[in-house]
Amino acid sequence: MHGNQNSYMGRNPLRIGVLGATGLVGQRLVHMLVGHPYFALSAVAASDRSVGRRYGDACPWRLPYDMPTGAAGLTVAACEPPLDCDVIISSLPSDVASFAEPAFAAAGYPVISNSSALRMDDDVPLVVPEVNPEHFGLVDTQRARRGFDRGFVVTNPNCSTIALVLALAPLEARFGLESVAVTTMQAVSGAGYPGVASLDVVDNVIPHIGGEEDKVETEPQKILGRLDGGGLVHAPFRVSAQCNRVAVQEGHLESVRIAFRDRATPGEVAEALEAFRGLPQQLGLPTAPARPLVVRTEPDRPQPRLDRDTECGMATVVGRIAADTIFDVKLTLLGHNMVRGAAGAALLNAELLVATGRI
Ligand code: NAP
């Protein structure tokens, strides 16, 4: 990553403040910002537990790399404006995000959020950069409605939704989606740190993740919806989701069955997925994967441990594409919940906002 040339390189980096910087997603962001060509980490913020302490002391660092020295010496601030930065990336729990993110936007900061708090508000863009970058246009409606001047909030989807919708987008465009049934097997890191107790999840599968099925059943239609005037018309297909927590550290696996409006064979589905590229690839954004969708043909792939780091964790890996006896086609997909599903999703949104002149 960070290898591509682009028009922003050579300018002064924009200063990023991370809300929830001591959490699992925040740590990923802190790591991904090292050496970034557009951005430099200038502020970290978290809860009262951490405020006033050195980041290096307050943060229970859980990545298999050393904490960046520049971050370790920062003093953790409170999650309220002002913060010493130009742009906010938020990875706060949703109850906190529901008031902290609008407060930063009202104070003039662009806010890019991982949280679910504002995702489904009809004036808040819910964007996967390869899929619906035009939805950034909702920012104008948001500013007019909420009285924001320079600030705004844009969001990225739930970690399971992102992996799924990357695969659904080219299929909706080519064949039309009628209905989608998805069963997720989600990694423990999706619950944050310390997350699910080991005694609950080792030697076990937990068939319930609070609020998750509702998110997976409603976010794809917003993302694949179309702008109409200042508003958004959600796509009409239906999604049925069953979400399970499994004893995997990182990487959400999803078994998907799809019924199309037009006829589609497994071969045509594989072809549509492999050909898919979006604006981040055209623009050569630093965190953009060269291939947002990677199709594997082995009978036993994708697997979390073997495939989650494909394209530095920024691709959805799809395999086991076959005809289905009830729906039209079935497939298995995998996304890295911490990278493409969270930190990398927000960072790619931030890069696209810069590259398109909205920041
Ligand atoms: P986490 O590990 O539990 O971290 C939570 C962060 O929020 C910590 O920095 C914590 O600070 C801070 N925080 C908690 N309560 C706060 C308060 N009252 N005021 C200010 N800061 C507070 O969670 P996470 O996994 O990083 O997830 C963060 C957000 O991203 C959540 O909304 C989650 O749903 C979303 N998300 C997570 C994933 C994933 O795969 N993990 C994927 C997509 C989206 P302290 O350390 O000071 O307590």
mmCIF file of C-alpha atoms and ligand atoms in Angstrom:
data_model
loop_
_atom_site.group_PDB
_atom_site.id
_atom_site.type_symbol
_atom_site.label_atom_id
_atom_site.label_comp_id
_atom_site.label_asym_id
_atom_site.label_seq_id
_atom_site.Cartn_x
_atom_site.Cartn_y
_atom_site.Cartn_z
ATOM 1 C CA MET A 1 0.000 0.000 0.000
ATOM 2 C CA HIS A 2 0.932 3.650 -0.330
ATOM 3 C CA GLY A 3 2.828 2.684 -3.485
ATOM 4 C CA ASN A 4 0.731 4.503 -6.064
ATOM 5 C CA GLN A 5 1.491 7.903 -7.519
ATOM 6 C CA ASN A 6 -1.341 10.411 -7.387
ATOM 7 C CA SER A 7 -2.076 14.089 -7.752
ATOM 8 C CA TYR A 8 -2.028 14.830 -4.022
ATOM 9 C CA MET A 9 1.539 13.660 -3.449
ATOM 10 C CA GLY A 10 4.020 16.392 -2.737
ATOM 11 C CA ARG A 11 1.566 18.624 -0.882
ATOM 12 C CA ASN A 12 1.643 19.048 2.911
ATOM 13 C CA PRO A 13 -0.102 16.102 4.577
ATOM 14 C CA LEU A 14 -3.514 16.788 6.106
ATOM 15 C CA ARG A 15 -3.523 16.276 9.877
ATOM 16 C CA ILE A 16 -5.734 13.389 11.016
ATOM 17 C CA GLY A 17 -7.339 13.000 14.438
ATOM 18 C CA VAL A 18 -8.534 9.487 15.356
ATOM 19 C CA LEU A 19 -11.482 9.131 17.767
ATOM 20 C CA GLY A 20 -11.438 5.779 19.562
ATOM 21 C CA ALA A 21 -7.710 5.565 18.801
ATOM 22 C CA THR A 22 -6.994 3.111 21.640
ATOM 23 C CA GLY A 23 -9.505 0.516 20.300
ATOM 24 C CA LEU A 24 -8.832 -2.277 17.824
ATOM 25 C CA VAL A 25 -9.975 -0.270 14.791
ATOM 26 C CA GLY A 26 -8.208 2.860 16.048
ATOM 27 C CA GLN A 27 -4.938 0.933 16.365
ATOM 28 C CA ARG A 28 -5.252 -0.301 12.777
ATOM 29 C CA LEU A 29 -5.769 3.278 11.649
ATOM 30 C CA VAL A 30 -2.751 4.499 13.590
ATOM 31 C CA HIS A 31 -0.693 1.770 11.897
ATOM 32 C CA MET A 32 -2.097 2.414 8.387
ATOM 33 C CA LEU A 33 -1.361 6.140 8.635
ATOM 34 C CA VAL A 34 2.402 5.572 8.974
ATOM 35 C CA GLY A 35 4.061 7.021 5.866
ATOM 36 C CA HIS A 36 0.724 7.885 4.255
ATOM 37 C CA PRO A 37 1.166 10.258 1.304
ATOM 38 C CA TYR A 38 -1.943 12.411 2.050
ATOM 39 C CA PHE A 39 -2.293 12.220 5.833
ATOM 40 C CA ALA A 40 -0.285 12.436 9.051
ATOM 41 C CA LEU A 41 -1.591 11.426 12.495
ATOM 42 C CA SER A 42 -1.706 14.522 14.710
ATOM 43 C CA ALA A 43 -4.234 13.692 17.455
ATOM 44 C CA VAL A 44 -5.650 10.679 19.268
ATOM 45 C CA ALA A 45 -8.818 10.714 21.383
ATOM 46 C CA ALA A 46 -10.591 8.128 23.536
ATOM 47 C CA SER A 47 -12.588 7.735 26.774
ATOM 48 C CA ASP A 48 -12.033 9.245 30.223
ATOM 49 C CA ARG A 49 -10.033 6.096 31.043
ATOM 50 C CA SER A 50 -7.342 7.255 28.610
ATOM 51 C CA VAL A 51 -7.622 11.064 28.429
ATOM 52 C CA GLY A 52 -4.446 12.885 29.539
ATOM 53 C CA ARG A 53 -2.239 9.764 29.286
ATOM 54 C CA ARG A 54 0.484 9.049 26.699
ATOM 55 C CA TYR A 55 -1.013 6.978 23.862
ATOM 56 C CA GLY A 56 1.813 4.478 24.409
ATOM 57 C CA ASP A 57 0.656 3.945 28.009
ATOM 58 C CA ALA A 58 -3.123 4.141 27.522
ATOM 59 C CA CYS A 59 -3.437 1.887 24.461
ATOM 60 C CA PRO A 60 -3.577 -1.921 24.877
ATOM 61 C CA TRP A 61 -1.715 -2.375 21.529
ATOM 62 C CA ARG A 62 -2.757 -5.664 19.903
ATOM 63 C CA LEU A 63 -1.151 -5.545 16.423
ATOM 64 C CA PRO A 64 1.812 -7.771 15.543
ATOM 65 C CA TYR A 65 3.951 -4.709 14.720
ATOM 66 C CA ASP A 66 5.563 -2.162 17.028
ATOM 67 C CA MET A 67 3.451 0.859 17.914
ATOM 68 C CA PRO A 68 4.603 3.802 15.728
ATOM 69 C CA THR A 69 6.894 5.993 17.824
ATOM 70 C CA GLY A 70 5.190 9.185 16.623
ATOM 71 C CA ALA A 71 1.865 7.920 17.982
ATOM 72 C CA ALA A 72 3.226 6.589 21.273
ATOM 73 C CA GLY A 73 4.215 10.079 22.457
ATOM 74 C CA LEU A 74 0.869 11.775 21.704
ATOM 75 C CA THR A 75 -1.336 12.713 24.655
ATOM 76 C CA VAL A 76 -4.829 11.231 24.442
ATOM 77 C CA ALA A 77 -7.503 13.934 24.152
ATOM 78 C CA ALA A 78 -11.232 13.868 24.874
ATOM 79 C CA CYS A 79 -13.652 13.101 22.009
ATOM 80 C CA GLU A 80 -14.940 16.634 21.717
ATOM 81 C CA PRO A 81 -13.899 19.624 19.609
ATOM 82 C CA PRO A 82 -11.526 21.316 19.279
ATOM 83 C CA LEU A 83 -8.938 18.674 18.331
ATOM 84 C CA ASP A 84 -5.533 19.434 16.821
ATOM 85 C CA CYS A 85 -6.259 18.142 13.302
ATOM 86 C CA ASP A 86 -7.860 18.946 9.914
ATOM 87 C CA VAL A 87 -9.872 15.729 9.438
ATOM 88 C CA ILE A 88 -11.478 13.277 11.895
ATOM 89 C CA ILE A 89 -11.646 9.502 11.469
ATOM 90 C CA SER A 90 -13.955 8.027 14.082
ATOM 91 C CA SER A 91 -14.018 4.484 15.447
ATOM 92 C CA LEU A 92 -16.159 5.140 18.507
ATOM 93 C CA PRO A 93 -18.877 2.911 19.982
ATOM 94 C CA SER A 94 -22.111 3.985 18.352
ATOM 95 C CA ASP A 95 -23.736 5.482 21.473
ATOM 96 C CA VAL A 96 -20.788 7.886 21.844
ATOM 97 C CA ALA A 97 -20.530 8.500 18.086
ATOM 98 C CA SER A 98 -24.182 9.577 17.954
ATOM 99 C CA PHE A 99 -23.343 12.881 19.680
ATOM 100 C CA ALA A 100 -19.534 13.198 19.215
ATOM 101 C CA GLU A 101 -19.538 12.943 15.402
ATOM 102 C CA PRO A 102 -22.226 15.610 14.758
ATOM 103 C CA ALA A 103 -20.457 17.851 17.318
ATOM 104 C CA PHE A 104 -17.208 17.677 15.303
ATOM 105 C CA ALA A 105 -19.067 18.229 12.014
ATOM 106 C CA ALA A 106 -20.839 21.260 13.499
ATOM 107 C CA ALA A 107 -17.427 22.600 14.571
ATOM 108 C CA GLY A 108 -16.234 22.443 10.936
ATOM 109 C CA TYR A 109 -14.395 19.089 10.754
ATOM 110 C CA PRO A 110 -14.916 16.522 7.985
ATOM 111 C CA VAL A 111 -15.771 13.308 9.901
ATOM 112 C CA ILE A 112 -15.289 9.859 8.359
ATOM 113 C CA SER A 113 -16.936 7.268 10.574
ATOM 114 C CA ASN A 114 -16.851 3.508 11.163
ATOM 115 C CA SER A 115 -19.735 3.655 13.611
ATOM 116 C CA SER A 116 -23.305 2.611 12.948
ATOM 117 C CA ALA A 117 -24.825 5.633 14.736
ATOM 118 C CA LEU A 118 -25.553 7.818 11.685
ATOM 119 C CA ARG A 119 -25.142 5.284 8.836
ATOM 120 C CA MET A 120 -28.805 4.936 7.979
ATOM 121 C CA ASP A 121 -29.732 8.629 8.367
ATOM 122 C CA ASP A 122 -31.067 9.680 4.977
ATOM 123 C CA ASP A 123 -28.736 12.702 4.711
ATOM 124 C CA VAL A 124 -25.567 10.753 5.629
ATOM 125 C CA PRO A 125 -23.552 9.093 2.830
ATOM 126 C CA LEU A 126 -22.862 5.382 3.420
ATOM 127 C CA VAL A 127 -20.047 4.830 0.957
ATOM 128 C CA VAL A 128 -17.918 1.980 -0.378
ATOM 129 C CA PRO A 129 -15.557 3.908 -2.671
ATOM 130 C CA GLU A 130 -15.632 1.418 -5.564
ATOM 131 C CA VAL A 131 -19.424 1.144 -5.421
ATOM 132 C CA ASN A 132 -21.199 4.455 -4.746
ATOM 133 C CA PRO A 133 -18.811 7.440 -4.625
ATOM 134 C CA GLU A 134 -21.568 9.629 -6.092
ATOM 135 C CA HIS A 135 -23.390 9.347 -2.729
ATOM 136 C CA PHE A 136 -20.889 11.871 -1.317
ATOM 137 C CA GLY A 137 -23.306 14.303 -2.977
ATOM 138 C CA LEU A 138 -25.612 13.823 0.056
ATOM 139 C CA VAL A 139 -23.170 16.004 1.996
ATOM 140 C CA ASP A 140 -24.804 19.067 0.417
ATOM 141 C CA THR A 141 -28.239 17.973 1.716
ATOM 142 C CA GLN A 142 -26.725 17.214 5.129
ATOM 143 C CA ARG A 143 -25.101 20.630 5.414
ATOM 144 C CA ALA A 144 -28.268 22.435 4.390
ATOM 145 C CA ARG A 145 -30.444 20.377 6.750
ATOM 146 C CA ARG A 146 -28.140 20.380 9.799
ATOM 147 C CA GLY A 147 -26.654 23.835 9.383
ATOM 148 C CA PHE A 148 -23.082 22.544 8.969
ATOM 149 C CA ASP A 149 -20.747 24.996 7.271
ATOM 150 C CA ARG A 150 -17.468 23.279 6.320
ATOM 151 C CA GLY A 151 -17.969 20.080 8.341
ATOM 152 C CA PHE A 152 -19.871 16.880 7.450
ATOM 153 C CA VAL A 153 -20.162 13.187 8.371
ATOM 154 C CA VAL A 154 -19.680 10.338 5.916
ATOM 155 C CA THR A 155 -19.802 6.695 7.005
ATOM 156 C CA ASN A 156 -18.633 3.280 5.910
ATOM 157 C CA PRO A 157 -20.778 0.165 6.309
ATOM 158 C CA ASN A 158 -20.742 -2.643 8.838
ATOM 159 C CA CYS A 159 -17.764 -5.004 8.346
ATOM 160 C CA SER A 160 -19.894 -7.896 7.020
ATOM 161 C CA THR A 161 -21.847 -5.580 4.715
ATOM 162 C CA ILE A 162 -18.695 -4.158 3.084
ATOM 163 C CA ALA A 163 -17.346 -7.563 2.044
ATOM 164 C CA LEU A 164 -20.796 -8.587 0.776
ATOM 165 C CA VAL A 165 -21.686 -5.407 -1.090
ATOM 166 C CA LEU A 166 -18.387 -5.302 -2.981
ATOM 167 C CA ALA A 167 -19.421 -8.634 -4.522
ATOM 168 C CA LEU A 168 -23.071 -7.669 -4.980
ATOM 169 C CA ALA A 169 -22.329 -4.375 -6.782
ATOM 170 C CA PRO A 170 -21.165 -5.776 -10.152
ATOM 171 C CA LEU A 171 -23.868 -8.471 -9.994
ATOM 172 C CA GLU A 172 -26.621 -5.895 -9.418
ATOM 173 C CA ALA A 173 -25.265 -3.839 -12.330
ATOM 174 C CA ARG A 174 -25.080 -6.771 -14.755
ATOM 175 C CA PHE A 175 -27.903 -9.169 -13.768
ATOM 176 C CA GLY A 176 -30.105 -7.280 -11.261
ATOM 177 C CA LEU A 177 -30.519 -8.649 -7.723
ATOM 178 C CA GLU A 178 -33.855 -10.160 -6.703
ATOM 179 C CA SER A 179 -32.948 -11.619 -3.294
ATOM 180 C CA VAL A 180 -29.861 -12.509 -1.283
ATOM 181 C CA ALA A 181 -29.516 -14.947 1.636
ATOM 182 C CA VAL A 182 -26.311 -14.712 3.646
ATOM 183 C CA THR A 183 -24.946 -16.670 6.605
ATOM 184 C CA THR A 184 -21.917 -15.032 8.226
ATOM 185 C CA MET A 185 -19.133 -16.598 10.286
ATOM 186 C CA GLN A 186 -17.597 -13.560 11.964
ATOM 187 C CA ALA A 187 -14.226 -13.206 13.671
ATOM 188 C CA VAL A 188 -13.928 -12.355 17.371
ATOM 189 C CA SER A 189 -11.994 -9.134 16.639
ATOM 190 C CA GLY A 190 -15.241 -7.766 15.188
ATOM 191 C CA ALA A 191 -16.424 -7.278 18.771
ATOM 192 C CA GLY A 192 -13.533 -4.933 19.677
ATOM 193 C CA TYR A 193 -11.130 -5.424 22.586
ATOM 194 C CA PRO A 194 -11.414 -7.387 24.891
ATOM 195 C CA GLY A 195 -14.570 -8.425 23.035
ATOM 196 C CA VAL A 196 -16.064 -11.903 23.407
ATOM 197 C CA ALA A 197 -14.888 -13.867 26.473
ATOM 198 C CA SER A 198 -12.630 -16.783 25.482
ATOM 199 C CA LEU A 199 -14.718 -19.173 27.612
ATOM 200 C CA ASP A 200 -17.755 -18.276 25.502
ATOM 201 C CA VAL A 201 -16.197 -18.714 22.065
ATOM 202 C CA VAL A 202 -13.409 -21.337 22.225
ATOM 203 C CA ASP A 203 -14.789 -24.741 21.158
ATOM 204 C CA ASN A 204 -18.000 -22.974 20.209
ATOM 205 C CA VAL A 205 -20.056 -20.970 17.692
ATOM 206 C CA ILE A 206 -22.373 -18.243 18.974
ATOM 207 C CA PRO A 207 -25.429 -17.859 16.697
ATOM 208 C CA HIS A 208 -26.142 -14.263 17.702
ATOM 209 C CA ILE A 209 -24.413 -10.880 17.253
ATOM 210 C CA GLY A 210 -26.532 -8.041 18.622
ATOM 211 C CA GLY A 211 -27.954 -5.791 15.866
ATOM 212 C CA GLU A 212 -25.816 -7.377 13.147
ATOM 213 C CA GLU A 213 -28.507 -9.098 11.088
ATOM 214 C CA ASP A 214 -30.518 -5.912 10.809
ATOM 215 C CA LYS A 215 -27.431 -4.022 9.527
ATOM 216 C CA VAL A 216 -26.590 -6.661 6.907
ATOM 217 C CA GLU A 217 -30.244 -6.793 5.808
ATOM 218 C CA THR A 218 -30.645 -3.024 5.300
ATOM 219 C CA GLU A 219 -27.274 -1.386 4.492
ATOM 220 C CA PRO A 220 -26.736 -3.000 1.036
ATOM 221 C CA GLN A 221 -29.931 -1.446 -0.370
ATOM 222 C CA LYS A 222 -28.828 2.025 0.745
ATOM 223 C CA ILE A 223 -25.334 1.581 -0.753
ATOM 224 C CA LEU A 224 -26.736 0.262 -4.046
ATOM 225 C CA GLY A 225 -29.468 2.905 -4.093
ATOM 226 C CA ARG A 226 -29.544 5.862 -6.482
ATOM 227 C CA LEU A 227 -29.386 9.581 -5.862
ATOM 228 C CA ASP A 228 -32.608 11.323 -6.833
ATOM 229 C CA GLY A 229 -32.514 15.096 -6.427
ATOM 230 C CA GLY A 230 -31.143 15.703 -2.913
ATOM 231 C CA GLY A 231 -32.220 12.279 -1.608
ATOM 232 C CA LEU A 232 -31.583 8.594 -2.020
ATOM 233 C CA VAL A 233 -33.852 5.825 -3.344
ATOM 234 C CA HIS A 234 -32.852 2.479 -1.817
ATOM 235 C CA ALA A 235 -32.445 -0.531 -4.152
ATOM 236 C CA PRO A 236 -35.469 -2.868 -3.971
ATOM 237 C CA PHE A 237 -33.835 -6.327 -3.519
ATOM 238 C CA ARG A 238 -34.290 -8.236 -0.243
ATOM 239 C CA VAL A 239 -31.552 -9.603 2.013
ATOM 240 C CA SER A 240 -31.951 -12.324 4.657
ATOM 241 C CA ALA A 241 -29.015 -12.594 7.082
ATOM 242 C CA GLN A 242 -28.000 -14.999 9.858
ATOM 243 C CA CYS A 243 -24.876 -13.928 11.758
ATOM 244 C CA ASN A 244 -22.601 -16.160 13.822
ATOM 245 C CA ARG A 245 -19.522 -15.465 15.947
ATOM 246 C CA VAL A 246 -16.775 -18.061 15.393
ATOM 247 C CA ALA A 247 -13.377 -18.642 17.012
ATOM 248 C CA VAL A 248 -11.379 -16.937 14.239
ATOM 249 C CA GLN A 249 -9.184 -13.960 15.068
ATOM 250 C CA GLU A 250 -9.647 -11.858 11.895
ATOM 251 C CA GLY A 251 -11.667 -12.285 8.698
ATOM 252 C CA HIS A 252 -15.408 -12.679 8.234
ATOM 253 C CA LEU A 253 -16.503 -15.605 6.017
ATOM 254 C CA GLU A 254 -19.956 -15.420 4.387
ATOM 255 C CA SER A 255 -22.017 -18.110 2.625
ATOM 256 C CA VAL A 256 -24.218 -16.341 0.081
ATOM 257 C CA ARG A 257 -27.099 -17.451 -2.167
ATOM 258 C CA ILE A 258 -28.435 -15.062 -4.803
ATOM 259 C CA ALA A 259 -31.519 -14.917 -7.036
ATOM 260 C CA PHE A 260 -31.144 -12.583 -10.048
ATOM 261 C CA ARG A 261 -33.703 -10.705 -12.114
ATOM 262 C CA ASP A 262 -31.924 -11.799 -15.326
ATOM 263 C CA ARG A 263 -30.419 -15.207 -16.015
ATOM 264 C CA ALA A 264 -26.808 -15.624 -14.798
ATOM 265 C CA THR A 265 -24.565 -18.681 -14.891
ATOM 266 C CA PRO A 266 -21.767 -19.294 -12.346
ATOM 267 C CA GLY A 267 -19.227 -18.582 -15.118
ATOM 268 C CA GLU A 268 -20.832 -15.219 -15.936
ATOM 269 C CA VAL A 269 -20.907 -14.358 -12.223
ATOM 270 C CA ALA A 270 -17.177 -15.143 -11.863
ATOM 271 C CA GLU A 271 -16.423 -13.059 -14.955
ATOM 272 C CA ALA A 272 -18.414 -10.041 -13.644
ATOM 273 C CA LEU A 273 -16.685 -10.236 -10.264
ATOM 274 C CA GLU A 274 -13.170 -10.492 -11.703
ATOM 275 C CA ALA A 275 -13.684 -7.580 -14.098
ATOM 276 C CA PHE A 276 -14.916 -5.217 -11.359
ATOM 277 C CA ARG A 277 -12.910 -2.010 -10.818
ATOM 278 C CA GLY A 278 -13.970 1.387 -9.430
ATOM 279 C CA LEU A 279 -12.940 5.004 -9.042
ATOM 280 C CA PRO A 280 -10.229 4.239 -6.403
ATOM 281 C CA GLN A 281 -8.472 1.985 -8.921
ATOM 282 C CA GLN A 282 -8.824 4.578 -11.725
ATOM 283 C CA LEU A 283 -7.392 7.276 -9.473
ATOM 284 C CA GLY A 284 -4.657 5.033 -8.061
ATOM 285 C CA LEU A 285 -5.564 5.910 -4.464
ATOM 286 C CA PRO A 286 -2.900 4.863 -1.950
ATOM 287 C CA THR A 287 -5.033 2.305 -0.047
ATOM 288 C CA ALA A 288 -6.974 1.022 -3.091
ATOM 289 C CA PRO A 289 -6.465 -2.658 -3.887
ATOM 290 C CA ALA A 290 -5.493 -3.319 -7.520
ATOM 291 C CA ARG A 291 -8.269 -5.966 -7.538
ATOM 292 C CA PRO A 292 -11.205 -5.197 -5.217
ATOM 293 C CA LEU A 293 -12.625 -8.680 -5.906
ATOM 294 C CA VAL A 294 -10.375 -11.727 -6.154
ATOM 295 C CA VAL A 295 -11.945 -14.962 -7.417
ATOM 296 C CA ARG A 296 -10.411 -18.288 -6.293
ATOM 297 C CA THR A 297 -11.209 -21.571 -8.005
ATOM 298 C CA GLU A 298 -9.867 -24.121 -5.470
ATOM 299 C CA PRO A 299 -12.720 -26.109 -3.867
ATOM 300 C CA ASP A 300 -11.677 -25.179 -0.311
ATOM 301 C CA ARG A 301 -11.054 -21.409 -0.573
ATOM 302 C CA PRO A 302 -11.454 -18.697 0.640
ATOM 303 C CA GLN A 303 -10.324 -19.388 4.205
ATOM 304 C CA PRO A 304 -9.798 -16.655 6.843
ATOM 305 C CA ARG A 305 -6.227 -17.580 7.790
ATOM 306 C CA LEU A 306 -5.028 -18.089 4.207
ATOM 307 C CA ASP A 307 -6.907 -15.356 2.342
ATOM 308 C CA ARG A 308 -7.692 -12.416 4.649
ATOM 309 C CA ASP A 309 -4.485 -10.541 3.745
ATOM 310 C CA THR A 310 -5.155 -10.672 -0.022
ATOM 311 C CA GLU A 311 -4.471 -7.191 -1.501
ATOM 312 C CA CYS A 312 -3.233 -6.107 1.982
ATOM 313 C CA GLY A 313 -6.646 -6.966 3.467
ATOM 314 C CA MET A 314 -8.529 -4.618 1.104
ATOM 315 C CA ALA A 315 -10.136 -7.216 -1.246
ATOM 316 C CA THR A 316 -13.201 -9.394 -0.949
ATOM 317 C CA VAL A 317 -12.087 -12.912 -1.858
ATOM 318 C CA VAL A 318 -14.792 -15.003 -3.548
ATOM 319 C CA GLY A 319 -14.833 -18.743 -4.160
ATOM 320 C CA ARG A 320 -17.076 -21.817 -4.473
ATOM 321 C CA ILE A 321 -19.212 -20.114 -7.153
ATOM 322 C CA ALA A 322 -21.809 -22.685 -8.244
ATOM 323 C CA ALA A 323 -25.397 -23.126 -9.401
ATOM 324 C CA ASP A 324 -27.874 -23.311 -6.499
ATOM 325 C CA THR A 325 -30.878 -25.641 -6.273
ATOM 326 C CA ILE A 326 -33.224 -22.985 -4.814
ATOM 327 C CA PHE A 327 -31.625 -19.623 -5.692
ATOM 328 C CA ASP A 328 -29.676 -19.077 -8.947
ATOM 329 C CA VAL A 329 -26.075 -19.008 -7.724
ATOM 330 C CA LYS A 330 -24.266 -19.668 -4.428
ATOM 331 C CA LEU A 331 -20.785 -18.532 -3.407
ATOM 332 C CA THR A 332 -18.518 -18.081 -0.377
ATOM 333 C CA LEU A 333 -16.779 -14.784 0.297
ATOM 334 C CA LEU A 334 -14.274 -13.426 2.792
ATOM 335 C CA GLY A 335 -13.372 -9.924 3.955
ATOM 336 C CA HIS A 336 -10.798 -8.706 6.488
ATOM 337 C CA ASN A 337 -13.071 -7.131 9.114
ATOM 338 C CA MET A 338 -10.389 -4.882 10.629
ATOM 339 C CA VAL A 339 -8.930 -3.638 7.331
ATOM 340 C CA ARG A 340 -11.489 -3.546 4.488
ATOM 341 C CA GLY A 341 -14.272 -3.823 7.064
ATOM 342 C CA ALA A 342 -13.173 -0.879 9.210
ATOM 343 C CA ALA A 343 -9.865 1.048 9.245
ATOM 344 C CA GLY A 344 -9.069 0.587 5.535
ATOM 345 C CA ALA A 345 -12.658 1.417 4.559
ATOM 346 C CA ALA A 346 -12.547 4.743 6.390
ATOM 347 C CA LEU A 347 -9.076 5.563 5.085
ATOM 348 C CA LEU A 348 -10.082 4.847 1.469
ATOM 349 C CA ASN A 349 -13.154 7.064 1.918
ATOM 350 C CA ALA A 350 -10.874 9.810 3.274
ATOM 351 C CA GLU A 351 -8.502 9.439 0.303
ATOM 352 C CA LEU A 352 -11.394 9.615 -2.165
ATOM 353 C CA LEU A 353 -12.820 12.704 -0.466
ATOM 354 C CA VAL A 354 -9.426 14.378 -0.883
ATOM 355 C CA ALA A 355 -8.953 13.186 -4.466
ATOM 356 C CA THR A 356 -12.422 14.461 -5.450
ATOM 357 C CA GLY A 357 -11.908 17.833 -3.771
ATOM 358 C CA ARG A 358 -14.475 17.419 -0.977
ATOM 359 C CA ILE A 359 -11.744 17.774 1.657
HETATM 360 P P1 NAP B 1 -12.972 -1.191 20.849
HETATM 361 O O1 NAP B 1 -11.744 -2.000 20.650
HETATM 362 O O2 NAP B 1 -13.884 -1.555 21.965
HETATM 363 O O3 NAP B 1 -12.529 0.360 21.015
HETATM 364 C C1 NAP B 1 -13.444 1.349 21.416
HETATM 365 C C2 NAP B 1 -12.755 2.712 21.414
HETATM 366 O O4 NAP B 1 -13.724 3.710 21.774
HETATM 367 C C3 NAP B 1 -11.623 2.843 22.414
HETATM 368 O O5 NAP B 1 -10.664 3.733 21.913
HETATM 369 C C4 NAP B 1 -12.308 3.457 23.640
HETATM 370 O O6 NAP B 1 -11.433 4.226 24.441
HETATM 371 C C5 NAP B 1 -13.277 4.409 22.962
HETATM 372 N N1 NAP B 1 -14.421 4.700 23.833
HETATM 373 C C6 NAP B 1 -15.219 3.817 24.495
HETATM 374 N N2 NAP B 1 -16.152 4.491 25.226
HETATM 375 C C7 NAP B 1 -15.920 5.814 25.033
HETATM 376 C C8 NAP B 1 -16.522 7.002 25.534
HETATM 377 N N3 NAP B 1 -17.566 6.974 26.382
HETATM 378 N N4 NAP B 1 -16.030 8.187 25.121
HETATM 379 C C9 NAP B 1 -14.980 8.260 24.269
HETATM 380 N N5 NAP B 1 -14.351 7.153 23.771
HETATM 381 C C10 NAP B 1 -14.827 5.952 24.145
HETATM 382 O O7 NAP B 1 -13.897 -1.179 19.539
HETATM 383 P P2 NAP B 1 -13.480 -1.323 17.976
HETATM 384 O O8 NAP B 1 -13.547 -2.747 17.557
HETATM 385 O O9 NAP B 1 -12.246 -0.552 17.731
HETATM 386 O O10 NAP B 1 -14.736 -0.622 17.259
HETATM 387 C C11 NAP B 1 -14.902 0.777 17.245
HETATM 388 C C12 NAP B 1 -16.101 1.146 16.376
HETATM 389 O O11 NAP B 1 -15.882 0.655 15.057
HETATM 390 C C13 NAP B 1 -17.429 0.546 16.853
HETATM 391 O O12 NAP B 1 -18.478 1.440 16.559
HETATM 392 C C14 NAP B 1 -17.563 -0.697 16.000
HETATM 393 O O13 NAP B 1 -18.898 -1.106 15.847
HETATM 394 C C15 NAP B 1 -16.967 -0.188 14.678
HETATM 395 N N6 NAP B 1 -16.464 -1.268 13.824
HETATM 396 C C16 NAP B 1 -15.655 -2.244 14.324
HETATM 397 C C17 NAP B 1 -15.200 -3.247 13.462
HETATM 398 C C18 NAP B 1 -14.319 -4.369 13.924
HETATM 399 O O14 NAP B 1 -14.087 -5.312 13.119
HETATM 400 N N7 NAP B 1 -13.796 -4.351 15.160
HETATM 401 C C19 NAP B 1 -15.561 -3.223 12.119
HETATM 402 C C20 NAP B 1 -16.373 -2.197 11.653
HETATM 403 C C21 NAP B 1 -16.810 -1.224 12.511
HETATM 404 P P3 NAP B 1 -10.742 3.660 25.794
HETATM 405 O O15 NAP B 1 -9.644 2.726 25.373
HETATM 406 O O16 NAP B 1 -10.240 4.883 26.451
HETATM 407 O O17 NAP B 1 -11.822 2.954 26.577
#
